[in-house]
Structure formats: structure tokens, C-alpha cells
Amino acid sequence: QVQLVESGGGLVQVGDSLRLSCADSGRTLSSHAMGWFRQAPGKEREFVAAISGTGNTYYADSVKARFTVSRDNAKNTVSLQMNSLKLEDTAIYYCAAGRSYFYSGRSQRDFGSWGQGTQVTVSA
């Protein structure tokens, strides 16, 4: 069973970089597509990025060319490298395991297990 824990959040300034990590203590991460979502105050949770079991990557338009998702199946981790951070990137970031090995979409319904979230705050 997938058990996800995010880390790496914090307070940074506009233009800075931050790297989030998501570890799976259940050691089944390699069997799932993985995704990152975020939820800003007063807003709906939204898709950020995903990586399939084969390594194909998918991004929201708002983060494309700034964020990079990667996975290390040997370490049961997935990461989100965030560069050129903007004020609007401030949110709680959630790691999620897809319902299959292959990417099946960017809806929350396509992901079955979620971490507790990590706060990212970007200040001016």
C-alpha cells in the first residue's frame, strides 16, 4: 500500500528555487504514476505535474519550463524541482499516487493515495 510523505517545503523569495520530495514508506511507488497537486488559500486543489511509471512527464501550463518532476524508484521517491518561483506558487503541495502505472489524467480522481502536504510560501 502506498504511504506518502512530502518534505522540502518552506519560505522562499520570488525567483528562488525549492525542491520537494515525496517518499513512499509502503515501497510500492514504482508501480504507480505519481503526481503533484497544490492548493492555495481559498482555491481549489489543482494539478501541477505528473510522471508516469515509464518516466513520461506532464505539467500544468502555469509551471511548464519552471518545474521538473522526477522519480527514483530505487529510493521510492518522487521529486518536484521548482525554479523561478512566483508569488502565485504559494500553496500547500501534495504528492499523490496514480491508480495505475500509466498516466491516466490530471484529475484528482485519477490519483488514489495522497500525502499530508507541505507548505510552500513565496514572498516578495
C-alpha positions as CSV (number, residue, x, y, z in Angstrom):
1,Q,0.0,0.0,0.0
2,V,1.3,3.4,-0.9
3,Q,2.0,5.7,2.1
4,L,3.3,9.1,1.0
5,V,5.1,11.7,3.0
6,E,6.1,15.1,1.5
7,S,9.1,17.2,2.6
8,G,11.1,20.2,1.4
9,G,8.5,23.0,1.7
10,G,9.4,26.3,3.2
11,L,9.5,30.1,2.9
12,V,11.4,31.4,-0.1
13,Q,11.6,34.6,-2.1
14,V,10.4,35.4,-5.6
15,G,12.8,33.9,-8.1
16,D,14.2,31.3,-5.7
17,S,14.2,27.6,-6.1
18,L,12.9,24.8,-3.9
19,R,12.9,21.0,-4.2
20,L,10.1,19.0,-2.8
21,S,10.4,15.3,-2.2
22,C,7.8,12.6,-1.6
23,A,8.7,9.3,-0.1
24,D,6.7,6.1,-0.1
25,S,7.1,4.1,3.0
26,G,5.0,1.4,1.5
27,R,7.6,0.8,-1.1
28,T,5.1,0.4,-4.0
29,L,5.8,3.8,-5.6
30,S,7.5,2.2,-8.6
31,S,4.1,0.6,-9.6
32,H,2.3,3.9,-9.9
33,A,2.3,7.0,-11.9
34,M,2.9,9.9,-9.5
35,G,1.6,13.4,-9.4
36,W,1.9,16.7,-7.6
37,F,-1.0,18.9,-6.8
38,R,-1.3,22.2,-4.9
39,Q,-4.0,24.1,-3.1
40,A,-3.7,27.8,-2.5
41,P,-5.8,29.5,0.2
42,G,-9.4,29.9,-0.9
43,K,-8.8,28.0,-4.1
44,E,-9.5,24.5,-5.5
45,R,-6.7,21.9,-5.4
46,E,-5.1,21.9,-8.9
47,F,-2.8,19.7,-10.9
48,V,0.8,20.7,-11.1
49,A,2.8,17.8,-12.6
50,A,2.9,14.1,-13.1
51,I,5.3,11.4,-14.1
52,S,4.2,8.0,-15.4
53,G,5.8,4.7,-14.5
54,T,7.8,4.9,-17.7
55,G,9.1,8.4,-16.9
56,N,6.9,10.5,-19.2
57,T,6.2,13.8,-17.6
58,Y,3.2,16.2,-17.7
59,Y,2.9,19.7,-16.5
60,A,0.3,22.4,-15.9
61,D,0.8,25.3,-18.2
62,S,1.4,27.6,-15.2
63,V,4.6,25.7,-14.2
64,K,5.8,24.4,-17.5
65,A,9.5,25.3,-18.1
66,R,9.9,26.2,-14.4
67,F,9.1,22.9,-12.6
68,T,10.6,19.5,-13.2
69,V,9.1,16.3,-11.8
70,S,11.4,13.2,-11.5
71,R,11.3,9.8,-9.8
72,D,13.8,7.5,-8.2
73,N,12.2,4.1,-8.0
74,A,15.2,2.6,-6.2
75,K,14.7,5.1,-3.4
76,N,10.9,5.1,-3.6
77,T,10.8,8.8,-4.0
78,V,9.4,11.4,-6.4
79,S,10.6,15.0,-6.5
80,L,9.5,18.3,-7.8
81,Q,12.2,20.8,-8.6
82,M,10.7,24.3,-8.6
83,N,12.7,27.1,-10.1
84,S,11.9,30.8,-10.7
85,L,9.2,30.7,-8.0
86,K,6.4,33.3,-8.2
87,L,4.1,34.6,-5.6
88,E,1.3,32.6,-7.1
89,D,3.1,29.4,-6.5
90,T,2.3,29.8,-2.8
91,A,0.2,26.8,-1.8
92,I,0.2,23.5,0.1
93,Y,1.7,20.9,-2.2
94,Y,0.5,17.4,-2.2
95,C,2.1,14.2,-3.6
96,A,-0.3,11.6,-5.0
97,A,-0.1,8.1,-6.4
98,G,-1.9,7.3,-9.5
99,R,-4.3,4.5,-9.8
100,S,-2.1,2.7,-12.3
101,Y,1.4,2.6,-13.7
102,F,0.4,4.7,-16.6
103,Y,-0.6,8.3,-16.6
104,S,-4.3,8.5,-16.9
105,G,-5.1,12.2,-16.5
106,R,-4.7,15.2,-14.3
107,S,-8.0,14.9,-12.4
108,Q,-7.8,14.2,-8.6
109,R,-9.9,11.2,-9.4
110,D,-7.0,9.7,-11.3
111,F,-5.0,9.5,-8.1
112,G,-5.9,7.2,-5.2
113,S,-3.4,7.9,-2.4
114,W,-2.3,11.3,-1.0
115,G,0.3,12.7,1.2
116,Q,-0.4,15.1,4.0
117,G,1.0,18.1,2.1
118,T,3.9,20.5,2.5
119,Q,3.6,24.3,2.6
120,V,5.4,26.4,0.1
121,T,5.3,30.1,0.7
122,V,6.9,32.6,-1.8
123,S,7.4,36.1,-0.6
124,A,8.2,39.3,-2.5
